mmCIF file with all atom_site columns, C-alpha atoms in Angstrom:
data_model
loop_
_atom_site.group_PDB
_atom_site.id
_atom_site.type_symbol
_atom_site.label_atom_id
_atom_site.label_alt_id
_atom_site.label_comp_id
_atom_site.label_asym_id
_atom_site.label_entity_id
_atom_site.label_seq_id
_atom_site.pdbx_PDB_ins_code
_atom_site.Cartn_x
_atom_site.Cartn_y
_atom_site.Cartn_z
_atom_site.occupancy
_atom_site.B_iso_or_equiv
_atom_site.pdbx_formal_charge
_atom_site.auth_seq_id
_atom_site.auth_comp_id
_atom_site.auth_asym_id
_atom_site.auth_atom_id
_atom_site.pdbx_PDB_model_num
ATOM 1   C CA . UNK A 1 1   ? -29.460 10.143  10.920  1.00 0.00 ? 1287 UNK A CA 1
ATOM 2   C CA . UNK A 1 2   ? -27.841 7.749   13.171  1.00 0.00 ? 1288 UNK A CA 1
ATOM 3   C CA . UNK A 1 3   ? -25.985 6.101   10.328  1.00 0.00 ? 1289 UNK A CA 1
ATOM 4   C CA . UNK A 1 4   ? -24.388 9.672   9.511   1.00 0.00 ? 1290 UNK A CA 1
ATOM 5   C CA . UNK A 1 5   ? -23.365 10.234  12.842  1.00 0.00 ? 1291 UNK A CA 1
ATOM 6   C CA . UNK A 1 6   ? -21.470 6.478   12.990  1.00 0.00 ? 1292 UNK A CA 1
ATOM 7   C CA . UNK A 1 7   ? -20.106 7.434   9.481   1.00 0.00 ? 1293 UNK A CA 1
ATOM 8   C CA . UNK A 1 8   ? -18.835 10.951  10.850  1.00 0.00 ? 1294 UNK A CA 1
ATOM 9   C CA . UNK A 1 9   ? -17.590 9.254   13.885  1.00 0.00 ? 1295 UNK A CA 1
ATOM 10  C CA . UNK A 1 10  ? -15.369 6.743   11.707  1.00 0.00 ? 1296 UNK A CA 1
ATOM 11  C CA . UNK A 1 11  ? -14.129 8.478   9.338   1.00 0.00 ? 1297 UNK A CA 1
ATOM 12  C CA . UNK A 1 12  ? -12.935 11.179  12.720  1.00 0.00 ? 1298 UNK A CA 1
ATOM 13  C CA . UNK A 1 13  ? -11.460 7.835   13.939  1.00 0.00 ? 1299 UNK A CA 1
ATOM 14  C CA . UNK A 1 14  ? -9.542  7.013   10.853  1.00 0.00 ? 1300 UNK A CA 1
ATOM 15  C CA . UNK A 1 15  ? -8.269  10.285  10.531  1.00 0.00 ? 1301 UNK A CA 1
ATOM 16  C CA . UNK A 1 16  ? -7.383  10.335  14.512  1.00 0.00 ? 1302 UNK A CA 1
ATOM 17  C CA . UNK A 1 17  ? -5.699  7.045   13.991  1.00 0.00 ? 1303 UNK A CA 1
ATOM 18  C CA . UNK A 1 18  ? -3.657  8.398   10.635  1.00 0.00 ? 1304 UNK A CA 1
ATOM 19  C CA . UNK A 1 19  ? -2.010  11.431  12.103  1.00 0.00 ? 1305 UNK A CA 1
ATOM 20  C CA . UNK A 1 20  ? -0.959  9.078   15.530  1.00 0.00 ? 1306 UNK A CA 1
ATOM 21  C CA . UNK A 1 21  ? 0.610   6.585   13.235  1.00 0.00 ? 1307 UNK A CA 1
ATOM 22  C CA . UNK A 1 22  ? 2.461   9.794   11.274  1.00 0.00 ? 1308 UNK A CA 1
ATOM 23  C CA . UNK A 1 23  ? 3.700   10.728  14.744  1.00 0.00 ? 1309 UNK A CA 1
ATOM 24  C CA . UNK A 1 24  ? 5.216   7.750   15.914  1.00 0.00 ? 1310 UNK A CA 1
ATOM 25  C CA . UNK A 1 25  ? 6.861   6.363   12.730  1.00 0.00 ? 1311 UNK A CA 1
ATOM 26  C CA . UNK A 1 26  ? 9.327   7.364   10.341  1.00 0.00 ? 1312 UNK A CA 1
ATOM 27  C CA . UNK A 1 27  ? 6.547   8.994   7.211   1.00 0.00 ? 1313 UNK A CA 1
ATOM 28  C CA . UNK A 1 28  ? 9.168   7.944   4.446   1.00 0.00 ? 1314 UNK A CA 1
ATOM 29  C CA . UNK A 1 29  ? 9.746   4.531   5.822   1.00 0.00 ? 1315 UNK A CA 1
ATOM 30  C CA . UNK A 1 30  ? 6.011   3.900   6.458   1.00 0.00 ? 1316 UNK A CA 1
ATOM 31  C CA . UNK A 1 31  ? 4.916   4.595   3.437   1.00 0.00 ? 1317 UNK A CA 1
ATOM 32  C CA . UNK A 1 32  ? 7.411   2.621   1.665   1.00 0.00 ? 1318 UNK A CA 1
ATOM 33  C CA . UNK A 1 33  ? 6.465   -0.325  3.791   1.00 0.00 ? 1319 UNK A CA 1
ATOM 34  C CA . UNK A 1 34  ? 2.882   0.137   2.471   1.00 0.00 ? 1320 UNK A CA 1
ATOM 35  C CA . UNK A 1 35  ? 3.817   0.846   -1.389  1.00 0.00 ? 1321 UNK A CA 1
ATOM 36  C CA . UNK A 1 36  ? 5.040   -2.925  -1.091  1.00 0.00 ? 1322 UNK A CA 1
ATOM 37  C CA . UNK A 1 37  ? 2.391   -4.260  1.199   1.00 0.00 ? 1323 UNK A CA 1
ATOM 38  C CA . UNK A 1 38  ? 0.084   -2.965  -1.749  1.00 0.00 ? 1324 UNK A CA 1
ATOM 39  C CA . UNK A 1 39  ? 2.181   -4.015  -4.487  1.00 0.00 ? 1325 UNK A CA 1
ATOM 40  C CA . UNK A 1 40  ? 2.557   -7.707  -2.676  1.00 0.00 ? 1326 UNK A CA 1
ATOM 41  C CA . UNK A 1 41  ? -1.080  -7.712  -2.457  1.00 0.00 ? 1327 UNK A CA 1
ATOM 42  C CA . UNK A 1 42  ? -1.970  -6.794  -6.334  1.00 0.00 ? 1328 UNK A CA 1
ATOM 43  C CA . UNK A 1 43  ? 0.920   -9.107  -7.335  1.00 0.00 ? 1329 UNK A CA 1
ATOM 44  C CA . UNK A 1 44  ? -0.932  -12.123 -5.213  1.00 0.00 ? 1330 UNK A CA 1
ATOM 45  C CA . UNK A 1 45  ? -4.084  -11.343 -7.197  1.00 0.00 ? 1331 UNK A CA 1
ATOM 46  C CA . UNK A 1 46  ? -2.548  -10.968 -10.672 1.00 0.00 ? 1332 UNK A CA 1
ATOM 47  C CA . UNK A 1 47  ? -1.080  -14.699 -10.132 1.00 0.00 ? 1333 UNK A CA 1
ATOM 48  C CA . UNK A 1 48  ? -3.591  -15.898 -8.715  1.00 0.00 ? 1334 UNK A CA 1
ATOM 49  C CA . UNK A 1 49  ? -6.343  -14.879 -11.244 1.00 0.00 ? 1335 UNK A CA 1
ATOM 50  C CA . UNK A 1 50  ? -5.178  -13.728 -14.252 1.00 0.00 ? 1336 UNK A CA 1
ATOM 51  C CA . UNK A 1 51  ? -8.650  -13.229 -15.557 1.00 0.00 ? 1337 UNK A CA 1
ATOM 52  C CA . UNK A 1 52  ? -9.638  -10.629 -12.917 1.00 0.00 ? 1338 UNK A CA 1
ATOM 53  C CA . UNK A 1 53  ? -6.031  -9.357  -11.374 1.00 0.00 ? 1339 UNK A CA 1
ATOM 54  C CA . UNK A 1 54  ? -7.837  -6.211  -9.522  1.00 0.00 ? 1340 UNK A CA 1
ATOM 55  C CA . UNK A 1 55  ? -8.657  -5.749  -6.428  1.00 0.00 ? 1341 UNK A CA 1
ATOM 56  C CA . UNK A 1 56  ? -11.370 -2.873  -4.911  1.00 0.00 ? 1342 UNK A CA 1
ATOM 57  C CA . UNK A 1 57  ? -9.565  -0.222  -2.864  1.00 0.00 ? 1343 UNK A CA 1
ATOM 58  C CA . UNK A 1 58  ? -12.185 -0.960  -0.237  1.00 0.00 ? 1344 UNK A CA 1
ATOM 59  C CA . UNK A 1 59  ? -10.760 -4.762  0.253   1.00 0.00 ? 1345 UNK A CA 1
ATOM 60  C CA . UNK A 1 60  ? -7.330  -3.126  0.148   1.00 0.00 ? 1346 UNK A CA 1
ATOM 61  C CA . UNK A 1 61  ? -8.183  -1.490  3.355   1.00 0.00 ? 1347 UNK A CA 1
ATOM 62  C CA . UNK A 1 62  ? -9.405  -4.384  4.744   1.00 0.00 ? 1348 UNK A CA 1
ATOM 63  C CA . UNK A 1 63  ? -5.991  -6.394  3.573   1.00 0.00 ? 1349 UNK A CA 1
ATOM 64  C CA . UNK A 1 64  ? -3.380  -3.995  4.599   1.00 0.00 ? 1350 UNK A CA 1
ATOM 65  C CA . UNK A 1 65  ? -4.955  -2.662  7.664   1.00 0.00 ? 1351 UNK A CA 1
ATOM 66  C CA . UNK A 1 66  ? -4.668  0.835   6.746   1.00 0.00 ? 1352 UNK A CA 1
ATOM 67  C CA . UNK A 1 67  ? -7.535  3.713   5.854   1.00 0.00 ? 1353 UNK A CA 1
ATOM 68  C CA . UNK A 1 68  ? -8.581  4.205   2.611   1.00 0.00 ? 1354 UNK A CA 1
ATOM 69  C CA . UNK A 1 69  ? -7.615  7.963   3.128   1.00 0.00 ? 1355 UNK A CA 1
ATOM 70  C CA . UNK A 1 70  ? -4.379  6.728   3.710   1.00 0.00 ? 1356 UNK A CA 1
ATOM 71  C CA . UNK A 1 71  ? -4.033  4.229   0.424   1.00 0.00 ? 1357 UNK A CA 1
ATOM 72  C CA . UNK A 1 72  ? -5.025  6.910   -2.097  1.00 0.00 ? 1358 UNK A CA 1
ATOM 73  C CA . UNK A 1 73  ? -2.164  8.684   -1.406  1.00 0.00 ? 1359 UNK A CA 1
ATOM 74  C CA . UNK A 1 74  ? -0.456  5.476   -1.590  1.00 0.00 ? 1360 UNK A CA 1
ATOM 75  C CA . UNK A 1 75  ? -2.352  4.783   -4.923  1.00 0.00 ? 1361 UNK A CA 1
ATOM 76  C CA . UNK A 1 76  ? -1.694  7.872   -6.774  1.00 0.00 ? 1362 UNK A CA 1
ATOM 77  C CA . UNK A 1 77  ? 2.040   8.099   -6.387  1.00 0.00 ? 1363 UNK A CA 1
ATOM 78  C CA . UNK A 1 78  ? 2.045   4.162   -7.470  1.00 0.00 ? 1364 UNK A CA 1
ATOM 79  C CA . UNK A 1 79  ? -0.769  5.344   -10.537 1.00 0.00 ? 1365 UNK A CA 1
ATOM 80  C CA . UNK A 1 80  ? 1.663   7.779   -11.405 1.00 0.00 ? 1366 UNK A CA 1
ATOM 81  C CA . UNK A 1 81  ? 4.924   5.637   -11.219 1.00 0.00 ? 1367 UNK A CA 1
ATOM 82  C CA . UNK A 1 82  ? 2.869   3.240   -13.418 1.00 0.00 ? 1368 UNK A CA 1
ATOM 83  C CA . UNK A 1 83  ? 3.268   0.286   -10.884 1.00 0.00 ? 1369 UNK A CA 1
ATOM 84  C CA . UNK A 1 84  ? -0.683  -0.062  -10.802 1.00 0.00 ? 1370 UNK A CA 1
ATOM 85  C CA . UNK A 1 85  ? -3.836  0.807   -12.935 1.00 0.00 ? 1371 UNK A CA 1
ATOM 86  C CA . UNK A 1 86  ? -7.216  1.782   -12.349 1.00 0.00 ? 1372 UNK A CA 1
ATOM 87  C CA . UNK A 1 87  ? -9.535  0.024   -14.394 1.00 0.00 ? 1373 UNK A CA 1
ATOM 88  C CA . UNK A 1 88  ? -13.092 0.926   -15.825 1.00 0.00 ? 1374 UNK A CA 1
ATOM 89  C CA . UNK A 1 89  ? -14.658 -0.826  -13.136 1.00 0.00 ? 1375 UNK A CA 1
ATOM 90  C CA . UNK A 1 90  ? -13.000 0.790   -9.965  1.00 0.00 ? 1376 UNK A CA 1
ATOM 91  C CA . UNK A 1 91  ? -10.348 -2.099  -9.281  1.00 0.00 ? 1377 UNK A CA 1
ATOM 92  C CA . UNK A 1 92  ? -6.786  -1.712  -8.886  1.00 0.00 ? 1378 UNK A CA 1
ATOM 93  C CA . UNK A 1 93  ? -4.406  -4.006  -10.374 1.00 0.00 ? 1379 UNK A CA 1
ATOM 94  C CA . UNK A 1 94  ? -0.296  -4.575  -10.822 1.00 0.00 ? 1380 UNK A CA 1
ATOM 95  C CA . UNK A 1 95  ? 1.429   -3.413  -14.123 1.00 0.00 ? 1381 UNK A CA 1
ATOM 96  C CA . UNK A 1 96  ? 4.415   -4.969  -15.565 1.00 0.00 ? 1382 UNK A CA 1
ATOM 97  C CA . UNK A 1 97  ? 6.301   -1.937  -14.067 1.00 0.00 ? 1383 UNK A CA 1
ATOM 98  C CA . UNK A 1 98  ? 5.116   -2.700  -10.589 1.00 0.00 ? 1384 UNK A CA 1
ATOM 99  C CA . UNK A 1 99  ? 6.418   -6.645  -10.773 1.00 0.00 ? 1385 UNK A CA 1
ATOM 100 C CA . UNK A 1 100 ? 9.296   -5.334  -11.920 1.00 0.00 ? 1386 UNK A CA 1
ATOM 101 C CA . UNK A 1 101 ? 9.600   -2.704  -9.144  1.00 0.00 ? 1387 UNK A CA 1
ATOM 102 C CA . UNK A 1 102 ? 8.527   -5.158  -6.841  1.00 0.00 ? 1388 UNK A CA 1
ATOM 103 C CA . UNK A 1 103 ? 10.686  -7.628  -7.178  1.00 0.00 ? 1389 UNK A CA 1
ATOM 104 C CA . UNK A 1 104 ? 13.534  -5.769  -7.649  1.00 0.00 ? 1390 UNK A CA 1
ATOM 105 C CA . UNK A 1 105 ? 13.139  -3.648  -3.820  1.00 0.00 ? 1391 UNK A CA 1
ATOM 106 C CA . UNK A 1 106 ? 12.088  -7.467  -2.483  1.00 0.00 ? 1392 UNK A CA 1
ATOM 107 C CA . UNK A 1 107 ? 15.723  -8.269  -3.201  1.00 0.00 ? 1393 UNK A CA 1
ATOM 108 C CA . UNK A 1 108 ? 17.016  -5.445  -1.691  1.00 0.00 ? 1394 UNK A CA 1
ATOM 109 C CA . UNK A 1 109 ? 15.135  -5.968  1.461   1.00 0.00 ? 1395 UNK A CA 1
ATOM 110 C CA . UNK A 1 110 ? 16.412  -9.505  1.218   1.00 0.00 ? 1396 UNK A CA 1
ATOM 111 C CA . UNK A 1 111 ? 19.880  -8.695  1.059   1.00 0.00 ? 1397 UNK A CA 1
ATOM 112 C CA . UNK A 1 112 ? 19.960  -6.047  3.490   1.00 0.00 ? 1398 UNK A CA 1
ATOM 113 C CA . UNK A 1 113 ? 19.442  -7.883  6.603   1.00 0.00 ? 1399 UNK A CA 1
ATOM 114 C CA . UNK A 1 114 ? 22.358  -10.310 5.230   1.00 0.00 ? 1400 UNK A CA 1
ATOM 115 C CA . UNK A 1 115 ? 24.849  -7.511  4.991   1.00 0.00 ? 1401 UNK A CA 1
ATOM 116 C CA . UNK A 1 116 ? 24.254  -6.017  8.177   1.00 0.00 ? 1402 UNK A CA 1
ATOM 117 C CA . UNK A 1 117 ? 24.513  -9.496  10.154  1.00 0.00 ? 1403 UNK A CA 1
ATOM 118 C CA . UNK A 1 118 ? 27.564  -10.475 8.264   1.00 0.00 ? 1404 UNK A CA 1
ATOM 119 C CA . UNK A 1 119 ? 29.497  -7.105  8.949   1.00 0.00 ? 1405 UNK A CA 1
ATOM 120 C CA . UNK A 1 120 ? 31.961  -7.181  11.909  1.00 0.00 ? 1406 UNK A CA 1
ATOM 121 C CA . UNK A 1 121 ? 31.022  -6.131  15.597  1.00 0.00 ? 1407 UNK A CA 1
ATOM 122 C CA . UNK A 1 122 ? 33.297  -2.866  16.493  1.00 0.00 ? 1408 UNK A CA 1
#
């Protein structure tokens, strides 16, 4: 009984936590932030061992910080993009897509702050 209540309890705080974060941040730019965190992540694992390139959404949440409740949503829009794959035992790993994706926005965020400090002052 007491371990329900904790559980109840945490999963309130996660939740609690979630919808403050929503408020205070841009949503779109947030969540982009995490599709790469995620992506960096499962790209880390992939070179790092080829032979088991997943990762368990559980040590995802530990990684990135953010609630699993949060990182499915994150998960299924990257599932669907076909930057990541489930596999038969629960782990989530990088595609070829998502290397590709990834390193292609990396540049981008690369670049950016470039441009902006090499544009004139008004």
């Amino acid at each position: 009984a007491r371990y329900d209540v904790g559980y109840h309890e945490v999963r309130k705080s996660r939740w609690r936590a979630l919808s403050t974060q929503a408020q205070t941040d841009n949503d779109f730019e947030l969540e982009q932030v995490i599709r790469l965190t995620v992506l960096e992540i499962l790209y880390a694992q992939r070179r790092a061992e080829m032979n088991a390139p997943g990762i368990f959404v559980l040590d995802l949440e530990d990684l990135t910080g953010w609630a699993r409740e949060h990182l499915e949503f994150t998960l299924w829009y990257l599932a669907q993009k076909k930057y990541v794959h489930r596999g038969d035992n629960s782990r989530v790993a990088i595609t070829a897509e998502g290397v590709d994706y990834l390193e292609e926005n990396y540049r981008e965020e690369l670049q950016r702050p470039r441009l902006k400090a090499s544009s004139p002052e008004p």
